[in-house]
Amino acid sequence: AQTVTQSQPEMSVQEAETVTLSCTYDTSESDYYLFWYKQPPSRQMILVIRQEAYKQQNATENRFSVNFQKAAKSFSLKISDSQLGDAAMYFCAYTGDKIIFGKGTRLHILP
Amino acid sequence: EAGVTQFPSHSVIEKGQTVTLRCDPISGHDNLYWYRRVMGKEIKFLLHFVKESKQDESGMPNNRFLAERTGGTYSTLKVQPAELEDSGVYFCASSPFTSSSTDTQYFGPGTRLTVL
């Protein structure tokens, strides 16, 4: 069975600094997608970034980038130049035939 | 364009009562998903509709949960009778009908259900 593990329940980063959120997953499939979703306090979950497993190039979206290591089954999210609005719960997700989420990492931004 | 909406935002009920949660997906989205997050745990898949048909309901915990999507528009999730372990946040998500679960899913704000 597929699993997604986020080993950091909470993290803090100083505003303008860089932070990396870790995610590992387990699957026997070769074709799948990985996502990072962000849920700000009292707001709905939105997609931050998406990675297709067949692509070797790491996905980037502005200040957000991933380090996708397929052999190691690792999919970390790097946030550069952290902003106060980045404070949220971040969920890593894997999808093959259905989507599987990790437990989430709560990110605090320190002014 | 309106996003996915869910109603109510919060619900507090007593054990044994019935609660119905509603999800309105983004207009035109054929795929509709229900998820549940129990405090401190993963978001768990409950079921997936394609239009009005249940594509996958393997995540439904038991027969106290009934989901419907009449007409392929909004969906309801009824819990009857509610138990303490049903407490959590219920999320709904929708996506266009292209490649189903590999699509980007658009999530609603969730309904926080508390069963006392």
PDB file of C-alpha atoms in Angstrom:
ATOM      1  CA  ALA A   1       0.000   0.000   0.000  1.00  0.00           C
ATOM      2  CA  GLN A   2       1.123   3.499  -0.727  1.00  0.00           C
ATOM      3  CA  THR A   3       2.094   5.712   2.185  1.00  0.00           C
ATOM      4  CA  VAL A   4       3.182   9.308   2.580  1.00  0.00           C
ATOM      5  CA  THR A   5       5.283  10.427   5.544  1.00  0.00           C
ATOM      6  CA  GLN A   6       5.909  13.961   6.696  1.00  0.00           C
ATOM      7  CA  SER A   7       8.312  13.685   9.593  1.00  0.00           C
ATOM      8  CA  GLN A   8       8.121  17.324  10.731  1.00  0.00           C
ATOM      9  CA  PRO A   9       4.817  18.117  12.478  1.00  0.00           C
ATOM     10  CA  GLU A  10       5.857  21.765  12.943  1.00  0.00           C
ATOM     11  CA  MET A  11       8.559  24.068  11.658  1.00  0.00           C
ATOM     12  CA  SER A  12       9.453  27.700  12.059  1.00  0.00           C
ATOM     13  CA  VAL A  13      11.429  29.979   9.796  1.00  0.00           C
ATOM     14  CA  GLN A  14      12.456  33.597   9.947  1.00  0.00           C
ATOM     15  CA  GLU A  15      10.818  35.863   7.410  1.00  0.00           C
ATOM     16  CA  ALA A  16      12.918  36.139   4.215  1.00  0.00           C
ATOM     17  CA  GLU A  17      14.810  32.946   5.031  1.00  0.00           C
ATOM     18  CA  THR A  18      14.581  29.608   3.225  1.00  0.00           C
ATOM     19  CA  VAL A  19      12.922  26.524   4.650  1.00  0.00           C
ATOM     20  CA  THR A  20      12.641  22.953   3.434  1.00  0.00           C
ATOM     21  CA  LEU A  21       9.748  20.665   4.298  1.00  0.00           C
ATOM     22  CA  SER A  22      10.424  16.954   3.943  1.00  0.00           C
ATOM     23  CA  CYS A  23       8.210  14.257   2.507  1.00  0.00           C
ATOM     24  CA  THR A  24       8.876  10.624   1.759  1.00  0.00           C
ATOM     25  CA  TYR A  25       6.546   8.136   0.196  1.00  0.00           C
ATOM     26  CA  ASP A  26       6.366   4.474  -0.547  1.00  0.00           C
ATOM     27  CA  THR A  27       4.969   2.916  -3.676  1.00  0.00           C
ATOM     28  CA  SER A  28       5.626   0.099  -6.078  1.00  0.00           C
ATOM     29  CA  GLU A  29       4.140   2.033  -8.983  1.00  0.00           C
ATOM     30  CA  SER A  30       6.304   3.752 -11.563  1.00  0.00           C
ATOM     31  CA  ASP A  31       3.801   6.275 -12.850  1.00  0.00           C
ATOM     32  CA  TYR A  32       2.309   8.681 -10.344  1.00  0.00           C
ATOM     33  CA  TYR A  33       2.046  12.327  -9.367  1.00  0.00           C
ATOM     34  CA  LEU A  34       3.160  14.161  -6.268  1.00  0.00           C
ATOM     35  CA  PHE A  35       1.673  17.351  -4.884  1.00  0.00           C
ATOM     36  CA  TRP A  36       2.228  19.877  -2.170  1.00  0.00           C
ATOM     37  CA  TYR A  37      -0.932  21.514  -0.881  1.00  0.00           C
ATOM     38  CA  LYS A  38      -1.103  24.472   1.458  1.00  0.00           C
ATOM     39  CA  GLN A  39      -3.920  25.195   3.895  1.00  0.00           C
ATOM     40  CA  PRO A  40      -3.730  28.651   5.505  1.00  0.00           C
ATOM     41  CA  PRO A  41      -5.534  29.096   8.832  1.00  0.00           C
ATOM     42  CA  SER A  42      -9.305  28.963   8.367  1.00  0.00           C
ATOM     43  CA  ARG A  43      -8.972  28.863   4.624  1.00  0.00           C
ATOM     44  CA  GLN A  44      -9.212  26.196   2.003  1.00  0.00           C
ATOM     45  CA  MET A  45      -6.459  23.988   0.775  1.00  0.00           C
ATOM     46  CA  ILE A  46      -4.764  25.104  -2.419  1.00  0.00           C
ATOM     47  CA  LEU A  47      -2.241  23.472  -4.683  1.00  0.00           C
ATOM     48  CA  VAL A  48       1.294  24.788  -4.304  1.00  0.00           C
ATOM     49  CA  ILE A  49       3.206  22.626  -6.716  1.00  0.00           C
ATOM     50  CA  ARG A  50       2.873  19.408  -8.678  1.00  0.00           C
ATOM     51  CA  GLN A  51       5.436  16.917  -9.966  1.00  0.00           C
ATOM     52  CA  GLU A  52       4.977  14.129 -12.469  1.00  0.00           C
ATOM     53  CA  ALA A  53       7.077  11.101 -11.540  1.00  0.00           C
ATOM     54  CA  TYR A  54       8.247  10.545 -15.101  1.00  0.00           C
ATOM     55  CA  LYS A  55       9.828  13.988 -15.220  1.00  0.00           C
ATOM     56  CA  GLN A  56      13.366  14.224 -13.900  1.00  0.00           C
ATOM     57  CA  GLN A  57      13.341  17.987 -13.761  1.00  0.00           C
ATOM     58  CA  ASN A  58      12.252  19.418 -10.429  1.00  0.00           C
ATOM     59  CA  ALA A  59       9.093  21.511 -10.546  1.00  0.00           C
ATOM     60  CA  THR A  60       9.270  25.166  -9.548  1.00  0.00           C
ATOM     61  CA  GLU A  61       6.593  27.784  -8.955  1.00  0.00           C
ATOM     62  CA  ASN A  62       8.040  31.172  -8.138  1.00  0.00           C
ATOM     63  CA  ARG A  63       9.478  30.916  -4.608  1.00  0.00           C
ATOM     64  CA  PHE A  64       8.438  27.286  -4.284  1.00  0.00           C
ATOM     65  CA  SER A  65      10.519  24.428  -5.623  1.00  0.00           C
ATOM     66  CA  VAL A  66      10.803  20.735  -5.008  1.00  0.00           C
ATOM     67  CA  ASN A  67      13.674  18.312  -4.711  1.00  0.00           C
ATOM     68  CA  PHE A  68      12.300  15.141  -6.229  1.00  0.00           C
ATOM     69  CA  GLN A  69      14.462  12.075  -5.687  1.00  0.00           C
ATOM     70  CA  LYS A  70      12.578   9.210  -7.285  1.00  0.00           C
ATOM     71  CA  ALA A  71      14.967   6.433  -6.294  1.00  0.00           C
ATOM     72  CA  ALA A  72      14.933   7.611  -2.700  1.00  0.00           C
ATOM     73  CA  LYS A  73      11.162   8.270  -2.855  1.00  0.00           C
ATOM     74  CA  SER A  74      11.683  11.715  -1.473  1.00  0.00           C
ATOM     75  CA  PHE A  75       9.774  14.871  -2.400  1.00  0.00           C
ATOM     76  CA  SER A  76      10.809  17.876  -0.329  1.00  0.00           C
ATOM     77  CA  LEU A  77       9.440  21.399  -0.711  1.00  0.00           C
ATOM     78  CA  LYS A  78      11.722  24.415  -0.527  1.00  0.00           C
ATOM     79  CA  ILE A  79      10.271  27.835   0.155  1.00  0.00           C
ATOM     80  CA  SER A  80      12.645  30.682  -0.581  1.00  0.00           C
ATOM     81  CA  ASP A  81      12.344  34.206   0.776  1.00  0.00           C
ATOM     82  CA  SER A  82       9.638  33.120   3.240  1.00  0.00           C
ATOM     83  CA  GLN A  83       6.759  35.545   3.682  1.00  0.00           C
ATOM     84  CA  LEU A  84       4.212  35.926   6.454  1.00  0.00           C
ATOM     85  CA  GLY A  85       1.543  34.684   4.061  1.00  0.00           C
ATOM     86  CA  ASP A  86       3.351  31.365   3.757  1.00  0.00           C
ATOM     87  CA  ALA A  87       2.262  30.421   7.263  1.00  0.00           C
ATOM     88  CA  ALA A  88       0.013  27.417   6.817  1.00  0.00           C
ATOM     89  CA  MET A  89      -0.351  23.687   7.101  1.00  0.00           C
ATOM     90  CA  TYR A  90       1.461  21.994   4.237  1.00  0.00           C
ATOM     91  CA  PHE A  91       0.378  18.579   3.019  1.00  0.00           C
ATOM     92  CA  CYS A  92       2.388  16.335   0.788  1.00  0.00           C
ATOM     93  CA  ALA A  93       0.259  14.065  -1.386  1.00  0.00           C
ATOM     94  CA  TYR A  94       0.806  11.134  -3.692  1.00  0.00           C
ATOM     95  CA  THR A  95      -1.613  10.058  -6.353  1.00  0.00           C
ATOM     96  CA  GLY A  96      -1.766   6.901  -8.368  1.00  0.00           C
ATOM     97  CA  ASP A  97      -5.292   5.571  -8.612  1.00  0.00           C
ATOM     98  CA  LYS A  98      -6.280   7.695  -5.619  1.00  0.00           C
ATOM     99  CA  ILE A  99      -4.725  10.510  -3.636  1.00  0.00           C
ATOM    100  CA  ILE A 100      -2.922   9.801  -0.355  1.00  0.00           C
ATOM    101  CA  PHE A 101      -1.923  12.574   2.003  1.00  0.00           C
ATOM    102  CA  GLY A 102       0.716  12.906   4.673  1.00  0.00           C
ATOM    103  CA  LYS A 103      -0.165  14.162   8.149  1.00  0.00           C
ATOM    104  CA  GLY A 104       0.968  17.670   7.357  1.00  0.00           C
ATOM    105  CA  THR A 105       3.616  20.106   8.551  1.00  0.00           C
ATOM    106  CA  ARG A 106       2.548  23.310  10.250  1.00  0.00           C
ATOM    107  CA  LEU A 107       4.841  26.132   9.146  1.00  0.00           C
ATOM    108  CA  HIS A 108       5.248  29.242  11.263  1.00  0.00           C
ATOM    109  CA  ILE A 109       6.839  32.374   9.835  1.00  0.00           C
ATOM    110  CA  LEU A 110       8.654  34.502  12.402  1.00  0.00           C
ATOM    111  CA  PRO A 111       8.676  38.245  11.682  1.00  0.00           C
TER     112      PRO A 111
ATOM    113  CA  GLU B   1     -15.254  31.706 -10.836  1.00  0.00           C
ATOM    114  CA  ALA B   2     -16.675  30.407  -7.567  1.00  0.00           C
ATOM    115  CA  GLY B   3     -14.588  27.796  -5.802  1.00  0.00           C
ATOM    116  CA  VAL B   4     -15.713  24.656  -4.044  1.00  0.00           C
ATOM    117  CA  THR B   5     -18.076  25.489  -1.222  1.00  0.00           C
ATOM    118  CA  GLN B   6     -19.119  23.414   1.746  1.00  0.00           C
ATOM    119  CA  PHE B   7     -21.923  23.795   4.220  1.00  0.00           C
ATOM    120  CA  PRO B   8     -22.004  24.027   7.162  1.00  0.00           C
ATOM    121  CA  SER B   9     -18.565  25.206   8.178  1.00  0.00           C
ATOM    122  CA  HIS B  10     -19.034  23.745  11.641  1.00  0.00           C
ATOM    123  CA  SER B  11     -21.455  21.237  13.083  1.00  0.00           C
ATOM    124  CA  VAL B  12     -21.722  20.076  16.669  1.00  0.00           C
ATOM    125  CA  ILE B  13     -24.073  17.176  17.296  1.00  0.00           C
ATOM    126  CA  GLU B  14     -24.657  14.527  19.905  1.00  0.00           C
ATOM    127  CA  LYS B  15     -23.839  10.893  19.458  1.00  0.00           C
ATOM    128  CA  GLY B  16     -26.708   9.130  17.741  1.00  0.00           C
ATOM    129  CA  GLN B  17     -27.921  12.159  15.831  1.00  0.00           C
ATOM    130  CA  THR B  18     -27.860  12.606  12.087  1.00  0.00           C
ATOM    131  CA  VAL B  19     -25.846  15.190  10.191  1.00  0.00           C
ATOM    132  CA  THR B  20     -25.795  16.021   6.502  1.00  0.00           C
ATOM    133  CA  LEU B  21     -22.850  17.794   4.944  1.00  0.00           C
ATOM    134  CA  ARG B  22     -23.109  19.494   1.593  1.00  0.00           C
ATOM    135  CA  CYS B  23     -20.519  20.186  -1.077  1.00  0.00           C
ATOM    136  CA  ASP B  24     -20.952  22.346  -4.155  1.00  0.00           C
ATOM    137  CA  PRO B  25     -18.127  21.688  -6.613  1.00  0.00           C
ATOM    138  CA  ILE B  26     -16.809  24.105  -9.175  1.00  0.00           C
ATOM    139  CA  SER B  27     -19.334  24.372 -11.973  1.00  0.00           C
ATOM    140  CA  GLY B  28     -18.588  21.927 -14.754  1.00  0.00           C
ATOM    141  CA  HIS B  29     -16.327  19.677 -12.700  1.00  0.00           C
ATOM    142  CA  ASP B  30     -17.357  16.078 -13.169  1.00  0.00           C
ATOM    143  CA  ASN B  31     -15.136  14.658 -10.444  1.00  0.00           C
ATOM    144  CA  LEU B  32     -16.109  15.163  -6.832  1.00  0.00           C
ATOM    145  CA  TYR B  33     -14.208  13.735  -3.888  1.00  0.00           C
ATOM    146  CA  TRP B  34     -14.867  13.497  -0.167  1.00  0.00           C
ATOM    147  CA  TYR B  35     -12.051  13.289   2.369  1.00  0.00           C
ATOM    148  CA  ARG B  36     -11.848  13.283   6.147  1.00  0.00           C
ATOM    149  CA  ARG B  37      -9.120  14.416   8.485  1.00  0.00           C
ATOM    150  CA  VAL B  38      -9.245  13.256  12.053  1.00  0.00           C
ATOM    151  CA  MET B  39      -7.228  15.490  14.387  1.00  0.00           C
ATOM    152  CA  GLY B  40      -3.508  14.872  14.043  1.00  0.00           C
ATOM    153  CA  LYS B  41      -3.872  12.241  11.381  1.00  0.00           C
ATOM    154  CA  GLU B  42      -3.705  12.052   7.616  1.00  0.00           C
ATOM    155  CA  ILE B  43      -6.389  13.280   5.304  1.00  0.00           C
ATOM    156  CA  LYS B  44      -8.141  10.107   4.260  1.00  0.00           C
ATOM    157  CA  PHE B  45      -9.981   9.498   1.028  1.00  0.00           C
ATOM    158  CA  LEU B  46     -13.636   8.580   1.454  1.00  0.00           C
ATOM    159  CA  LEU B  47     -15.109   8.404  -2.008  1.00  0.00           C
ATOM    160  CA  HIS B  48     -15.084   9.676  -5.556  1.00  0.00           C
ATOM    161  CA  PHE B  49     -17.985  10.589  -7.818  1.00  0.00           C
ATOM    162  CA  VAL B  50     -17.815  10.972 -11.559  1.00  0.00           C
ATOM    163  CA  LYS B  51     -20.907  12.974 -12.307  1.00  0.00           C
ATOM    164  CA  GLU B  52     -23.657  11.212 -10.365  1.00  0.00           C
ATOM    165  CA  SER B  53     -21.954   7.809 -10.255  1.00  0.00           C
ATOM    166  CA  LYS B  54     -19.806   6.504  -7.414  1.00  0.00           C
ATOM    167  CA  GLN B  55     -16.477   5.694  -9.027  1.00  0.00           C
ATOM    168  CA  ASP B  56     -14.749   4.556  -5.852  1.00  0.00           C
ATOM    169  CA  GLU B  57     -16.211   4.357  -2.364  1.00  0.00           C
ATOM    170  CA  SER B  58     -13.513   2.174  -0.865  1.00  0.00           C
ATOM    171  CA  GLY B  59     -12.687   4.747   1.794  1.00  0.00           C
ATOM    172  CA  MET B  60     -16.147   4.962   3.330  1.00  0.00           C
ATOM    173  CA  PRO B  61     -15.723   3.832   6.949  1.00  0.00           C
ATOM    174  CA  ASN B  62     -18.990   1.936   7.346  1.00  0.00           C
ATOM    175  CA  ASN B  63     -22.635   1.913   6.369  1.00  0.00           C
ATOM    176  CA  ARG B  64     -23.474   4.815   8.660  1.00  0.00           C
ATOM    177  CA  PHE B  65     -22.078   7.041   5.921  1.00  0.00           C
ATOM    178  CA  LEU B  66     -24.158   7.716   2.825  1.00  0.00           C
ATOM    179  CA  ALA B  67     -23.032   9.946  -0.013  1.00  0.00           C
ATOM    180  CA  GLU B  68     -25.182  11.099  -2.877  1.00  0.00           C
ATOM    181  CA  ARG B  69     -24.729  13.305  -5.894  1.00  0.00           C
ATOM    182  CA  THR B  70     -28.087  13.489  -7.574  1.00  0.00           C
ATOM    183  CA  GLY B  71     -27.973  15.167 -10.955  1.00  0.00           C
ATOM    184  CA  GLY B  72     -24.208  15.260 -10.915  1.00  0.00           C
ATOM    185  CA  THR B  73     -23.994  18.683  -9.305  1.00  0.00           C
ATOM    186  CA  TYR B  74     -23.768  19.118  -5.551  1.00  0.00           C
ATOM    187  CA  SER B  75     -23.146  16.234  -3.202  1.00  0.00           C
ATOM    188  CA  THR B  76     -24.283  15.381   0.293  1.00  0.00           C
ATOM    189  CA  LEU B  77     -22.644  13.197   2.871  1.00  0.00           C
ATOM    190  CA  LYS B  78     -24.956  11.948   5.587  1.00  0.00           C
ATOM    191  CA  VAL B  79     -23.786  10.369   8.807  1.00  0.00           C
ATOM    192  CA  GLN B  80     -26.516   8.421  10.588  1.00  0.00           C
ATOM    193  CA  PRO B  81     -26.237   7.735  13.469  1.00  0.00           C
ATOM    194  CA  ALA B  82     -23.123   9.732  14.302  1.00  0.00           C
ATOM    195  CA  GLU B  83     -20.506   8.247  16.619  1.00  0.00           C
ATOM    196  CA  LEU B  84     -17.738   9.949  18.574  1.00  0.00           C
ATOM    197  CA  GLU B  85     -15.048   8.696  16.175  1.00  0.00           C
ATOM    198  CA  ASP B  86     -16.753  10.479  13.275  1.00  0.00           C
ATOM    199  CA  SER B  87     -15.475  13.810  14.553  1.00  0.00           C
ATOM    200  CA  GLY B  88     -13.062  15.505  12.202  1.00  0.00           C
ATOM    201  CA  VAL B  89     -12.875  17.841   9.261  1.00  0.00           C
ATOM    202  CA  TYR B  90     -14.630  16.688   6.124  1.00  0.00           C
ATOM    203  CA  PHE B  91     -13.201  18.073   2.911  1.00  0.00           C
ATOM    204  CA  CYS B  92     -14.709  18.066  -0.508  1.00  0.00           C
ATOM    205  CA  ALA B  93     -12.721  18.541  -3.697  1.00  0.00           C
ATOM    206  CA  SER B  94     -13.532  18.680  -7.371  1.00  0.00           C
ATOM    207  CA  SER B  95     -11.649  18.408 -10.638  1.00  0.00           C
ATOM    208  CA  PRO B  96     -12.508  18.519 -14.317  1.00  0.00           C
ATOM    209  CA  PHE B  97     -13.054  15.262 -16.105  1.00  0.00           C
ATOM    210  CA  THR B  98      -9.704  14.619 -17.723  1.00  0.00           C
ATOM    211  CA  SER B  99      -7.559  12.071 -15.958  1.00  0.00           C
ATOM    212  CA  SER B 100      -9.441  11.957 -12.664  1.00  0.00           C
ATOM    213  CA  SER B 101      -7.146  11.503  -9.664  1.00  0.00           C
ATOM    214  CA  THR B 102      -4.032  12.877 -11.364  1.00  0.00           C
ATOM    215  CA  ASP B 103      -5.799  16.163 -11.981  1.00  0.00           C
ATOM    216  CA  THR B 104      -5.267  19.070  -9.702  1.00  0.00           C
ATOM    217  CA  GLN B 105      -8.064  18.905  -7.195  1.00  0.00           C
ATOM    218  CA  TYR B 106      -9.689  22.061  -5.901  1.00  0.00           C
ATOM    219  CA  PHE B 107     -10.624  21.816  -2.279  1.00  0.00           C
ATOM    220  CA  GLY B 108     -13.415  23.338  -0.282  1.00  0.00           C
ATOM    221  CA  PRO B 109     -12.833  24.902   3.139  1.00  0.00           C
ATOM    222  CA  GLY B 110     -14.049  21.809   4.948  1.00  0.00           C
ATOM    223  CA  THR B 111     -16.776  21.120   7.479  1.00  0.00           C
ATOM    224  CA  ARG B 112     -15.617  20.609  11.028  1.00  0.00           C
ATOM    225  CA  LEU B 113     -17.821  17.981  12.631  1.00  0.00           C
ATOM    226  CA  THR B 114     -17.792  17.477  16.370  1.00  0.00           C
ATOM    227  CA  VAL B 115     -19.737  14.591  17.843  1.00  0.00           C
ATOM    228  CA  LEU B 116     -20.295  14.845  21.594  1.00  0.00           C
TER     229      LEU B 116
END
